[in-house]
C-alpha cells in the first residue's frame, strides 16, 4: 500500500509541475485516489498519467449529482510485473445545465465509445470528440435515461422522415472515383455469424473490407438503470447473470459482489471464498468452450466436430453448476458475504463428478488441439489474420484472452487478486501471435488452467475441517456511507469486468456502471478487420467471442 | 458402346427404329435415368446428408418423423412445395424465375452422356466427354442469373465468387480430364477416344494392359495425378466444401440462394445436389472404370461408385473449413493450372516414348 501511495504522490506532483492549473482537488475513492481535474484540461491530465505508465483506461462513467455532473475515468497500470499494478481515478466536474467535459479520446482511443455511452445515457457532452453520437439508443431518442429528471413514461415519438431511409444519411458515398469501386453492405443485425444482434456497416472493395463500423445497442435492456433502482442486498444479484448470459454468470455475480463488499466492508468467510472461486472457474471453462466452438463454426459455416465436442464438454460443466446452484444459466448463486447454498449433497458424488471431468480434460484438450492445429486449411485461415498489435490493444482497452493473445499478460486474477486466487497455483496464459489463432489458443490454455484451479478447490473443500460457513453476518440493510464510490474489476471470461458503484447512503446505488469487456473489445474491431478479407472479418468477429448481452447491457 | 436405344433395339431384334420410335424410346430412357437421379438426389439431399453429417459430427439428426426419420423426405417436400412463391420487389423477374429451372434442367440433362452401363446411356456422341464437361460448366450460368437478378448484395457477392471460381477451375477441370484421352486411345484402340462409352471400355482389363495383374486398369491407378486434380477441380466447379464460397453460410447468409424460397429454392437446391452426383458420375466414368466390378450389374456398380463419391464430398464438408477467396484463386491459377498442363505433357511424353 505504501508503495502505491508514494507513487500517487509522485504522480500528483508531476502533474502539478507540468500542468499548474489542471488539478483542482484530490478525492479519495475506495479503490484509489481520484484526481479532480479541470474539465477543460482533463485530456492533458490523462495524457500525463498515460506517459507515466497508467496505460489502460478501464472505463469512463458519468455520474449525476444535485449540483453537477461528474465524468469519472478509471486508469490502471499494466506491466509484466505484478507488484507494479496500480490504479488511479480522474474526475472531471461538469456544469449542471450544460454538462461538457474535454474528451480524452485523443489520448485513449478506447475512450471514444465509453464517452459516447456516457453522452447517450447521461447526456454529458465531450468537447472535441470526433463522433459525438448516441451509441446504445436509437439516434432519434429523446432525453438521457439515466438522468434523475428523465421521465420513463414519456412516449418516444419518431417521425417517419427520421427513419425514411436510415442508410442514406449514415453513409454518404463520396463522389470521387475511389468510392465508386466500393460497395456498402449491412451485415446484421440478423446474420448467421454475428452471434446475436450486431450490425456491421461494412464497406467492401471487392472482397476486402475497407471500412467497418459496428452499430450496437440492439440488445440494450437498461441493466444499469434497473440496478440503480434496486436494493444492494438481494435485488441486484440476479441481474449480473443476464449480462454475459452465456454461462459466465458466476463471474458476473462476483464482479458485483466484489465491488459492493469492498464498499460496504463485508467479510466473506474463507469457505465461501473457495466455493466462489470454484464456481467462477467452472463458468470460465463453460464460456471458453463455447468460444472455441463458435469460432470453428464461423470458419466452417457448418455444424462441425469442434463445435459439437465443445458443446458436449460445456454441457458437463453446466450440469455441475446446475447441481451447485439449482439453475443452468441464471444462477443467482452468490450473496453478499458468501454464497446462497452449501455444496450439493452427497458431496462425494459431486466431487467425483468434477474429478471425472478434470481427469478427462487433458485428453480432450489434446483432441481440440489436434482438430484445430492439425487441420491445415483451418490453420491457413486462422493464422496471421485479424492481427491486433499489443499497443493497439492497450490503446482500445482490450482485455482478457484478446489482450493475452497479443502477448500482454494482464489478468485481474493475478494483479489484483480476489476470492481465493492468491492461495492457488496457476499461470497466466499468453501467446504472441496477435492473430485469431493465438486468441483461440489462449482460451484453450485457460481452460486447462481453470481446470487446475478447480482441482485445487475441490481438494481444499474435500479436506475442509473447519466450520462450513457459507455466509458471513451481513446487516439487514446494506447501505455504504454517502459519497463513497468504488471501482473494482474481476477477470471475466471475456476480460476485465468492472463495476463502478457510487453510493448516496441509501440502500440503492446512486450510480452503478458496468464496464463490459466485450464493449471495449468490440470497439477495436475496425482496427482488426480493415484490410482483411470479408471471410476473415467474420472469423475475427468469432475470435473476439462477443456476447451481446454484455456489450449492450 | 450401347446406348439405351441400341439395347432396346437388340432386345426386340430390330435393325433400326424409325425416327419417331427412336425419339419415343430415347424419351423413355431419359425418363428412367432422370427418375433414378431424382430419387437418389431426393433421398440423399434431404435425409441421408443429414444423417451422415450428424454421424460425422457426433449428433443424431432427424429421428422423430417415421422410422429413423425417413418420413422427413415427404414432409420436407410437402412443406417446401406448398410454400408461397415470394418474388421480392425490384428483382429482374424473368431471370429470377428462370434461373432455378435452368439450373435444374442443365444438370439433369447432363446425365444423358453418362454411361451407367447395362445399356443405360441416353446419348453417346463421338464428343461425349466434351459435351459432359460443357454441361458441367453450364451450371455456373443459372447461379450468375440467380445472384445478379436477386437484387441483394449477399447474392451479388455470391455470384461474383462463383464467376471467379468457375473461370479459375474451368481449365484445370478440362485439361485434367483430357490427360486420360491418350490412354483411352491407346488401351481402347479406338479412333473416338472422347466417346464416353469408349472411355469406360478402355478401363476394363488389367492395369496398363499387363496380363495377370490383379488391379483393374482404372485411370485412378493409371493416372493418379490427373484423378486428384480432377477431383479438386470438380469440387471447386460445383462449389463444394472446402470451396463452397458462393454459398458461404456464415459469411454471405446463403449467397446466391438468399432471396429464394419455396419451389424456386427446391429447384436450386436440387440442381446443387444433382451436380455433386454428376461430378461423381463423371469421376466414376473417367477414373473408376464406370460400371466395372464383380457379380453385380454394371449399372448398380456405377451407382454405388457415384454414391461413394457423394459420401466423400459430404465427409469433406464435415471436416475442412472453407478457404478464403484469394487462397482459392491462387490455388486455381498458380498450382492447378500448371500441374494439369504438366500432367498432360507428361502423359503425352510417356506414351510417345512407349510407342
Tab-separated table of N, CA and C in Angstrom, chain A residues 147-286:
chain	number	residue	atom	x	y	z
A	147	UNK	N	-30.545	10.086	-16.301
A	147	UNK	CA	-30.711	11.324	-15.539
A	147	UNK	C	-31.902	11.203	-14.602
A	148	UNK	N	-31.782	11.935	-13.487
A	148	UNK	CA	-32.847	11.914	-12.500
A	148	UNK	C	-34.153	12.448	-13.086
A	149	UNK	N	-34.009	13.467	-13.933
A	149	UNK	CA	-35.199	14.164	-14.432
A	149	UNK	C	-35.912	13.376	-15.539
A	150	UNK	N	-35.287	12.323	-16.044
A	150	UNK	CA	-35.830	11.596	-17.192
A	150	UNK	C	-37.155	10.941	-16.833
A	151	UNK	N	-38.128	11.131	-17.675
A	151	UNK	CA	-39.450	10.575	-17.425
A	151	UNK	C	-39.629	9.315	-18.267
A	152	UNK	N	-39.688	8.176	-17.588
A	152	UNK	CA	-39.771	6.914	-18.342
A	152	UNK	C	-41.097	6.763	-19.065
A	153	UNK	N	-42.118	7.459	-18.581
A	153	UNK	CA	-43.429	7.309	-19.209
A	153	UNK	C	-43.591	8.176	-20.449
A	154	UNK	N	-42.591	9.034	-20.647
A	154	UNK	CA	-42.689	9.929	-21.800
A	154	UNK	C	-42.610	9.096	-23.081
A	155	UNK	N	-43.622	9.214	-23.943
A	155	UNK	CA	-43.583	8.397	-25.159
A	155	UNK	C	-42.505	8.882	-26.120
A	156	UNK	N	-41.945	7.948	-26.851
A	156	UNK	CA	-40.883	8.293	-27.797
A	156	UNK	C	-41.474	8.374	-29.192
A	157	UNK	N	-41.778	9.579	-29.599
A	157	UNK	CA	-42.305	9.744	-30.949
A	157	UNK	C	-41.157	9.920	-31.910
A	158	UNK	N	-41.200	9.197	-32.984
A	158	UNK	CA	-40.199	9.373	-34.031
A	158	UNK	C	-40.942	9.611	-35.330
A	159	UNK	N	-40.609	10.669	-35.968
A	159	UNK	CA	-41.314	10.963	-37.218
A	159	UNK	C	-40.887	9.982	-38.290
A	160	UNK	N	-41.755	9.810	-39.243
A	160	UNK	CA	-41.467	8.871	-40.318
A	160	UNK	C	-40.234	9.319	-41.103
A	161	UNK	N	-40.083	10.611	-41.265
A	161	UNK	CA	-38.965	11.129	-42.057
A	161	UNK	C	-37.626	10.707	-41.443
A	162	UNK	N	-37.600	10.718	-40.114
A	162	UNK	CA	-36.335	10.397	-39.446
A	162	UNK	C	-35.889	8.977	-39.754
A	163	UNK	N	-36.851	8.137	-40.083
A	163	UNK	CA	-36.497	6.748	-40.350
A	163	UNK	C	-36.786	6.335	-41.789
A	164	UNK	N	-37.009	7.331	-42.644
A	164	UNK	CA	-37.400	7.007	-44.014
A	164	UNK	C	-36.338	6.154	-44.691
A	165	UNK	N	-35.130	6.633	-44.706
A	165	UNK	CA	-34.044	5.832	-45.266
A	165	UNK	C	-32.825	5.995	-44.375
A	166	UNK	N	-32.748	5.205	-43.335
A	166	UNK	CA	-31.682	5.405	-42.351
A	166	UNK	C	-30.279	5.257	-42.925
A	167	UNK	N	-30.148	4.467	-43.976
A	167	UNK	CA	-28.798	4.228	-44.505
A	167	UNK	C	-28.274	5.468	-45.208
A	168	UNK	N	-29.174	6.156	-45.898
A	168	UNK	CA	-28.772	7.245	-46.766
A	168	UNK	C	-27.931	8.285	-46.023
A	169	UNK	N	-28.451	8.711	-44.878
A	169	UNK	CA	-27.728	9.767	-44.176
A	169	UNK	C	-26.523	9.221	-43.430
A	170	UNK	N	-26.588	7.943	-43.054
A	170	UNK	CA	-25.489	7.397	-42.268
A	170	UNK	C	-24.258	7.177	-43.111
A	171	UNK	N	-24.471	6.794	-44.344
A	171	UNK	CA	-23.294	6.544	-45.162
A	171	UNK	C	-23.423	7.275	-46.471
A	172	UNK	N	-22.706	8.345	-46.602
A	172	UNK	CA	-22.755	9.100	-47.842
A	172	UNK	C	-21.555	8.736	-48.687
A	173	UNK	N	-21.826	8.358	-49.909
A	173	UNK	CA	-20.738	7.966	-50.803
A	173	UNK	C	-20.096	9.214	-51.377
A	174	UNK	N	-18.787	9.266	-51.286
A	174	UNK	CA	-18.085	10.379	-51.901
A	174	UNK	C	-18.190	10.253	-53.410
A	175	UNK	N	-18.128	11.415	-54.037
A	175	UNK	CA	-18.300	11.388	-55.484
A	175	UNK	C	-16.998	11.093	-56.216
A	176	UNK	N	-15.898	10.998	-55.475
A	176	UNK	CA	-14.642	10.729	-56.188
A	176	UNK	C	-14.599	9.272	-56.654
A	177	UNK	N	-13.563	8.952	-57.408
A	177	UNK	CA	-13.579	7.667	-58.103
A	177	UNK	C	-13.411	6.472	-57.181
A	178	UNK	N	-12.677	6.676	-56.106
A	178	UNK	CA	-12.415	5.519	-55.251
A	178	UNK	C	-13.704	4.986	-54.640
A	179	UNK	N	-14.666	5.883	-54.384
A	179	UNK	CA	-15.908	5.450	-53.775
A	179	UNK	C	-16.739	4.601	-54.731
A	180	UNK	N	-16.533	4.806	-56.030
A	180	UNK	CA	-17.335	4.066	-56.992
A	180	UNK	C	-16.935	2.599	-57.057
A	181	UNK	N	-15.745	2.285	-56.578
A	181	UNK	CA	-15.293	0.896	-56.614
A	181	UNK	C	-15.754	0.096	-55.411
A	182	UNK	N	-16.367	0.770	-54.458
A	182	UNK	CA	-16.694	0.057	-53.220
A	182	UNK	C	-18.180	-0.209	-53.128
A	183	UNK	N	-18.505	-1.123	-52.236
A	183	UNK	CA	-19.909	-1.466	-52.017
A	183	UNK	C	-20.192	-1.374	-50.527
A	184	UNK	N	-21.286	-0.721	-50.201
A	184	UNK	CA	-21.695	-0.665	-48.792
A	184	UNK	C	-22.624	-1.829	-48.520
A	185	UNK	N	-22.373	-2.538	-47.438
A	185	UNK	CA	-23.235	-3.677	-47.132
A	185	UNK	C	-23.515	-3.722	-45.636
A	186	UNK	N	-24.775	-3.946	-45.309
A	186	UNK	CA	-25.161	-4.084	-43.904
A	186	UNK	C	-25.043	-5.538	-43.508
A	187	UNK	N	-24.114	-5.845	-42.636
A	187	UNK	CA	-24.019	-7.214	-42.114
A	187	UNK	C	-24.706	-7.211	-40.758
A	188	UNK	N	-25.800	-7.862	-40.660
A	188	UNK	CA	-26.590	-7.832	-39.448
A	188	UNK	C	-27.643	-6.755	-39.529
A	189	UNK	N	-28.452	-6.532	-38.499
A	189	UNK	CA	-28.447	-7.165	-37.179
A	189	UNK	C	-28.752	-8.664	-37.193
A	190	UNK	N	-29.375	-9.143	-38.280
A	190	UNK	CA	-29.642	-10.582	-38.320
A	190	UNK	C	-28.766	-11.215	-39.368
A	191	UNK	N	-27.808	-11.957	-38.908
A	191	UNK	CA	-26.842	-12.573	-39.806
A	191	UNK	C	-26.303	-13.788	-39.076
A	192	UNK	N	-26.009	-14.864	-39.802
A	192	UNK	CA	-25.608	-16.094	-39.103
A	192	UNK	C	-24.357	-15.950	-38.244
A	193	UNK	N	-23.480	-15.022	-38.574
A	193	UNK	CA	-22.179	-15.016	-37.897
A	193	UNK	C	-22.023	-13.890	-36.892
A	194	UNK	N	-23.072	-13.154	-36.572
A	194	UNK	CA	-22.879	-12.045	-35.651
A	194	UNK	C	-23.138	-12.434	-34.203
A	195	UNK	N	-23.460	-13.683	-33.948
A	195	UNK	CA	-23.602	-14.184	-32.574
A	195	UNK	C	-24.572	-13.352	-31.746
A	196	UNK	N	-25.651	-12.976	-32.298
A	196	UNK	CA	-26.560	-12.121	-31.573
A	196	UNK	C	-26.979	-10.996	-32.490
A	197	UNK	N	-27.179	-9.825	-31.907
A	197	UNK	CA	-27.663	-8.749	-32.750
A	197	UNK	C	-26.613	-7.646	-32.866
A	198	UNK	N	-25.721	-7.818	-33.781
A	198	UNK	CA	-24.710	-6.810	-34.092
A	198	UNK	C	-24.937	-6.365	-35.527
A	199	UNK	N	-24.821	-5.081	-35.730
A	199	UNK	CA	-24.966	-4.543	-37.076
A	199	UNK	C	-23.613	-3.984	-37.493
A	200	UNK	N	-23.045	-4.548	-38.532
A	200	UNK	CA	-21.766	-4.055	-39.026
A	200	UNK	C	-22.006	-3.283	-40.305
A	201	UNK	N	-21.718	-1.990	-40.266
A	201	UNK	CA	-21.836	-1.207	-41.501
A	201	UNK	C	-20.508	-1.342	-42.215
A	202	UNK	N	-20.504	-2.113	-43.269
A	202	UNK	CA	-19.256	-2.510	-43.897
A	202	UNK	C	-19.138	-1.899	-45.286
A	203	UNK	N	-17.957	-1.457	-45.627
A	203	UNK	CA	-17.687	-1.027	-46.992
A	203	UNK	C	-16.673	-1.996	-47.578
A	204	UNK	N	-17.064	-2.604	-48.681
A	204	UNK	CA	-16.212	-3.614	-49.295
A	204	UNK	C	-15.637	-3.088	-50.592
A	205	UNK	N	-14.365	-3.405	-50.816
A	205	UNK	CA	-13.763	-3.180	-52.122
A	205	UNK	C	-13.502	-4.560	-52.686
A	206	UNK	N	-14.408	-5.040	-53.514
A	206	UNK	CA	-14.340	-6.436	-53.924
A	206	UNK	C	-14.640	-7.299	-52.722
A	207	UNK	N	-13.632	-8.038	-52.284
A	207	UNK	CA	-13.832	-8.884	-51.105
A	207	UNK	C	-13.126	-8.298	-49.895
A	208	UNK	N	-12.436	-7.193	-50.079
A	208	UNK	CA	-11.626	-6.649	-48.992
A	208	UNK	C	-12.423	-5.598	-48.225
A	209	UNK	N	-12.343	-5.670	-46.911
A	209	UNK	CA	-13.066	-4.729	-46.064
A	209	UNK	C	-12.281	-3.417	-46.019
A	210	UNK	N	-12.899	-2.360	-46.497
A	210	UNK	CA	-12.245	-1.058	-46.488
A	210	UNK	C	-12.552	-0.334	-45.185
A	211	UNK	N	-13.790	-0.477	-44.759
A	211	UNK	CA	-14.225	0.285	-43.598
A	211	UNK	C	-15.333	-0.514	-42.922
A	212	UNK	N	-15.261	-0.577	-41.621
A	212	UNK	CA	-16.348	-1.262	-40.925
A	212	UNK	C	-16.650	-0.510	-39.642
A	213	UNK	N	-17.933	-0.331	-39.400
A	213	UNK	CA	-18.331	0.359	-38.184
A	213	UNK	C	-19.389	-0.468	-37.465
A	214	UNK	N	-19.055	-0.972	-36.271
A	214	UNK	CA	-20.061	-1.735	-35.548
A	214	UNK	C	-21.154	-0.813	-35.009
A	215	UNK	N	-22.372	-1.237	-35.141
A	215	UNK	CA	-23.518	-0.484	-34.639
A	215	UNK	C	-24.175	-1.362	-33.577
A	216	UNK	N	-24.124	-0.921	-32.337
A	216	UNK	CA	-24.598	-1.784	-31.256
A	216	UNK	C	-25.836	-1.188	-30.601
A	217	UNK	N	-26.344	-1.864	-29.606
A	217	UNK	CA	-27.469	-1.334	-28.843
A	217	UNK	C	-28.765	-2.070	-29.086
A	218	UNK	N	-28.742	-3.067	-29.959
A	218	UNK	CA	-29.978	-3.779	-30.250
A	218	UNK	C	-30.466	-4.614	-29.067
A	219	UNK	N	-29.564	-4.916	-28.154
A	219	UNK	CA	-29.938	-5.736	-27.003
A	219	UNK	C	-29.821	-4.940	-25.708
A	220	UNK	N	-29.943	-3.618	-25.809
A	220	UNK	CA	-29.845	-2.797	-24.605
A	220	UNK	C	-31.084	-3.012	-23.748
A	221	UNK	N	-30.863	-3.443	-22.495
A	221	UNK	CA	-32.005	-3.748	-21.631
A	221	UNK	C	-31.984	-2.900	-20.362
A	222	UNK	N	-31.310	-1.768	-20.403
A	222	UNK	CA	-31.319	-0.822	-19.277
A	222	UNK	C	-30.833	-1.468	-17.989
A	223	UNK	N	-29.795	-2.306	-18.080
A	223	UNK	CA	-29.342	-3.012	-16.882
A	223	UNK	C	-28.886	-2.033	-15.794
A	224	UNK	N	-28.181	-0.972	-16.211
A	224	UNK	CA	-27.693	-0.014	-15.214
A	224	UNK	C	-28.864	0.720	-14.568
A	225	UNK	N	-29.796	1.115	-15.383
A	225	UNK	CA	-30.983	1.815	-14.890
A	225	UNK	C	-31.723	0.948	-13.873
A	226	UNK	N	-31.882	-0.325	-14.213
A	226	UNK	CA	-32.594	-1.245	-13.314
A	226	UNK	C	-31.858	-1.398	-11.995
A	227	UNK	N	-30.533	-1.601	-12.087
A	227	UNK	CA	-29.753	-1.827	-10.868
A	227	UNK	C	-29.810	-0.609	-9.952
A	228	UNK	N	-29.892	0.584	-10.534
A	228	UNK	CA	-29.916	1.787	-9.705
A	228	UNK	C	-31.235	1.947	-8.970
A	229	UNK	N	-32.200	1.121	-9.286
A	229	UNK	CA	-33.487	1.216	-8.602
A	229	UNK	C	-33.779	-0.021	-7.766
A	230	UNK	N	-32.755	-0.778	-7.440
A	230	UNK	CA	-32.946	-1.999	-6.655
A	230	UNK	C	-32.020	-1.986	-5.438
A	231	UNK	N	-32.370	-2.822	-4.452
A	231	UNK	CA	-31.581	-2.861	-3.223
A	231	UNK	C	-30.295	-3.649	-3.417
A	232	UNK	N	-29.249	-3.179	-2.708
A	232	UNK	CA	-27.962	-3.856	-2.799
A	232	UNK	C	-28.060	-5.323	-2.406
A	233	UNK	N	-28.782	-5.572	-1.326
A	233	UNK	CA	-28.564	-6.846	-0.651
A	233	UNK	C	-29.041	-8.040	-1.471
A	234	UNK	N	-30.291	-8.030	-1.920
A	234	UNK	CA	-30.774	-9.192	-2.652
A	234	UNK	C	-31.180	-8.886	-4.080
A	235	UNK	N	-31.665	-7.665	-4.302
A	235	UNK	CA	-32.388	-7.452	-5.557
A	235	UNK	C	-31.481	-7.346	-6.780
A	236	UNK	N	-30.268	-6.861	-6.590
A	236	UNK	CA	-29.422	-6.652	-7.762
A	236	UNK	C	-28.814	-7.966	-8.260
A	237	UNK	N	-28.542	-8.895	-7.330
A	237	UNK	CA	-27.765	-10.082	-7.674
A	237	UNK	C	-28.275	-10.894	-8.872
A	238	UNK	N	-29.572	-11.033	-9.096
A	238	UNK	CA	-29.970	-11.807	-10.289
A	238	UNK	C	-29.600	-11.140	-11.609
A	239	UNK	N	-29.398	-9.821	-11.600
A	239	UNK	CA	-29.201	-9.145	-12.882
A	239	UNK	C	-27.861	-9.435	-13.542
A	240	UNK	N	-26.760	-9.517	-12.792
A	240	UNK	CA	-25.484	-9.820	-13.454
A	240	UNK	C	-25.525	-11.087	-14.306
A	241	UNK	N	-26.346	-12.063	-13.925
A	241	UNK	CA	-26.448	-13.274	-14.734
A	241	UNK	C	-26.863	-12.957	-16.164
A	242	UNK	N	-27.570	-11.867	-16.329
A	242	UNK	CA	-28.102	-11.537	-17.656
A	242	UNK	C	-27.144	-10.691	-18.486
A	243	UNK	N	-26.003	-10.323	-17.948
A	243	UNK	CA	-25.077	-9.530	-18.769
A	243	UNK	C	-24.405	-10.435	-19.780
A	244	UNK	N	-23.477	-11.235	-19.303
A	244	UNK	CA	-22.885	-12.235	-20.190
A	244	UNK	C	-23.668	-13.509	-19.936
A	245	UNK	N	-24.754	-13.662	-20.686
A	245	UNK	CA	-25.687	-14.742	-20.347
A	245	UNK	C	-25.205	-16.101	-20.805
A	246	UNK	N	-24.086	-16.148	-21.531
A	246	UNK	CA	-23.619	-17.447	-21.996
A	246	UNK	C	-22.717	-18.061	-20.939
A	247	UNK	N	-23.325	-18.557	-19.899
A	247	UNK	CA	-22.677	-19.412	-18.911
A	247	UNK	C	-21.602	-18.748	-18.054
A	248	UNK	N	-21.343	-17.452	-18.220
A	248	UNK	CA	-20.329	-16.828	-17.365
A	248	UNK	C	-20.973	-16.150	-16.161
A	249	UNK	N	-22.188	-16.550	-15.830
A	249	UNK	CA	-22.950	-15.863	-14.794
A	249	UNK	C	-22.260	-15.742	-13.447
A	250	UNK	N	-21.559	-16.779	-13.017
A	250	UNK	CA	-20.903	-16.755	-11.712
A	250	UNK	C	-19.880	-15.624	-11.638
A	251	UNK	N	-19.165	-15.415	-12.746
A	251	UNK	CA	-18.142	-14.375	-12.754
A	251	UNK	C	-18.809	-13.007	-12.705
A	252	UNK	N	-19.915	-12.872	-13.430
A	252	UNK	CA	-20.629	-11.599	-13.409
A	252	UNK	C	-21.099	-11.276	-11.995
A	253	UNK	N	-21.649	-12.290	-11.329
A	253	UNK	CA	-22.123	-12.066	-9.965
A	253	UNK	C	-20.967	-11.658	-9.063
A	254	UNK	N	-19.815	-12.284	-9.301
A	254	UNK	CA	-18.646	-11.961	-8.491
A	254	UNK	C	-18.233	-10.507	-8.697
A	255	UNK	N	-18.367	-10.015	-9.913
A	255	UNK	CA	-17.944	-8.639	-10.173
A	255	UNK	C	-18.772	-7.673	-9.326
A	256	UNK	N	-20.066	-7.915	-9.259
A	256	UNK	CA	-20.909	-7.049	-8.432
A	256	UNK	C	-20.596	-7.265	-6.954
A	257	UNK	N	-20.494	-8.546	-6.559
A	257	UNK	CA	-20.259	-8.848	-5.146
A	257	UNK	C	-18.962	-8.215	-4.664
A	258	UNK	N	-17.925	-8.281	-5.497
A	258	UNK	CA	-16.635	-7.746	-5.076
A	258	UNK	C	-16.731	-6.243	-4.827
A	259	UNK	N	-17.357	-5.553	-5.745
A	259	UNK	CA	-17.408	-4.100	-5.642
A	259	UNK	C	-18.171	-3.668	-4.391
A	260	UNK	N	-19.332	-4.246	-4.161
A	260	UNK	CA	-20.150	-3.784	-3.050
A	260	UNK	C	-19.598	-4.282	-1.722
A	261	UNK	N	-18.974	-5.458	-1.718
A	261	UNK	CA	-18.395	-5.964	-0.469
A	261	UNK	C	-17.244	-5.093	0.000
A	262	UNK	N	-16.452	-4.589	-0.967
A	262	UNK	CA	-15.373	-3.680	-0.576
A	262	UNK	C	-15.929	-2.353	-0.101
A	263	UNK	N	-16.961	-1.913	-0.774
A	263	UNK	CA	-17.511	-0.601	-0.452
A	263	UNK	C	-18.236	-0.623	0.899
A	264	UNK	N	-18.999	-1.686	1.137
A	264	UNK	CA	-19.781	-1.757	2.376
A	264	UNK	C	-19.041	-2.506	3.476
A	265	UNK	N	-17.798	-2.893	3.175
A	265	UNK	CA	-16.967	-3.537	4.179
A	265	UNK	C	-17.603	-4.823	4.711
A	266	UNK	N	-17.888	-5.729	3.817
A	266	UNK	CA	-18.489	-7.007	4.200
A	266	UNK	C	-17.430	-8.096	4.056
A	267	UNK	N	-17.279	-8.901	5.095
A	267	UNK	CA	-16.317	-10.001	5.036
A	267	UNK	C	-16.948	-11.215	4.388
A	268	UNK	N	-16.098	-12.011	3.774
A	268	UNK	CA	-16.574	-13.271	3.215
A	268	UNK	C	-15.781	-14.392	3.852
A	269	UNK	N	-16.458	-15.386	4.437
A	269	UNK	CA	-15.732	-16.499	5.058
A	269	UNK	C	-14.888	-17.250	4.032
A	270	UNK	N	-13.796	-17.817	4.500
A	270	UNK	CA	-12.861	-18.463	3.593
A	270	UNK	C	-13.512	-19.616	2.836
A	271	UNK	N	-14.352	-20.338	3.547
A	271	UNK	CA	-15.024	-21.486	2.924
A	271	UNK	C	-15.837	-21.030	1.708
A	272	UNK	N	-16.558	-19.945	1.904
A	272	UNK	CA	-17.360	-19.410	0.795
A	272	UNK	C	-16.470	-18.894	-0.329
A	273	UNK	N	-15.311	-18.343	0.033
A	273	UNK	CA	-14.380	-17.867	-0.990
A	273	UNK	C	-13.957	-18.997	-1.917
A	274	UNK	N	-13.687	-20.155	-1.322
A	274	UNK	CA	-13.243	-21.291	-2.138
A	274	UNK	C	-14.367	-21.724	-3.073
A	275	UNK	N	-15.583	-21.770	-2.528
A	275	UNK	CA	-16.714	-22.176	-3.370
A	275	UNK	C	-16.902	-21.175	-4.510
A	276	UNK	N	-16.773	-19.898	-4.191
A	276	UNK	CA	-16.908	-18.875	-5.228
A	276	UNK	C	-15.869	-19.062	-6.324
A	277	UNK	N	-14.637	-19.310	-5.906
A	277	UNK	CA	-13.567	-19.500	-6.884
A	277	UNK	C	-13.860	-20.700	-7.775
A	278	UNK	N	-14.283	-21.771	-7.149
A	278	UNK	CA	-14.620	-22.989	-7.888
A	278	UNK	C	-15.714	-22.698	-8.907
A	279	UNK	N	-16.768	-22.028	-8.449
A	279	UNK	CA	-17.896	-21.743	-9.343
A	279	UNK	C	-17.463	-20.858	-10.500
A	280	UNK	N	-16.634	-19.864	-10.204
A	280	UNK	CA	-16.197	-18.953	-11.271
A	280	UNK	C	-15.381	-19.671	-12.322
A	281	UNK	N	-14.490	-20.539	-11.879
A	281	UNK	CA	-13.633	-21.206	-12.866
A	281	UNK	C	-14.435	-22.183	-13.710
A	282	UNK	N	-15.445	-22.811	-13.112
A	282	UNK	CA	-16.310	-23.681	-13.914
A	282	UNK	C	-17.031	-22.852	-14.973
A	283	UNK	N	-17.483	-21.679	-14.566
A	283	UNK	CA	-18.129	-20.773	-15.519
A	283	UNK	C	-17.184	-20.415	-16.652
A	284	UNK	N	-15.936	-20.162	-16.288
A	284	UNK	CA	-14.963	-19.764	-17.313
A	284	UNK	C	-14.741	-20.894	-18.306
A	285	UNK	N	-14.657	-22.117	-17.789
A	285	UNK	CA	-14.474	-23.254	-18.703
A	285	UNK	C	-15.648	-23.322	-19.678
A	286	UNK	N	-16.858	-23.228	-19.126
A	286	UNK	CA	-18.045	-23.314	-19.988
A	286	UNK	C	-18.025	-22.224	-21.055
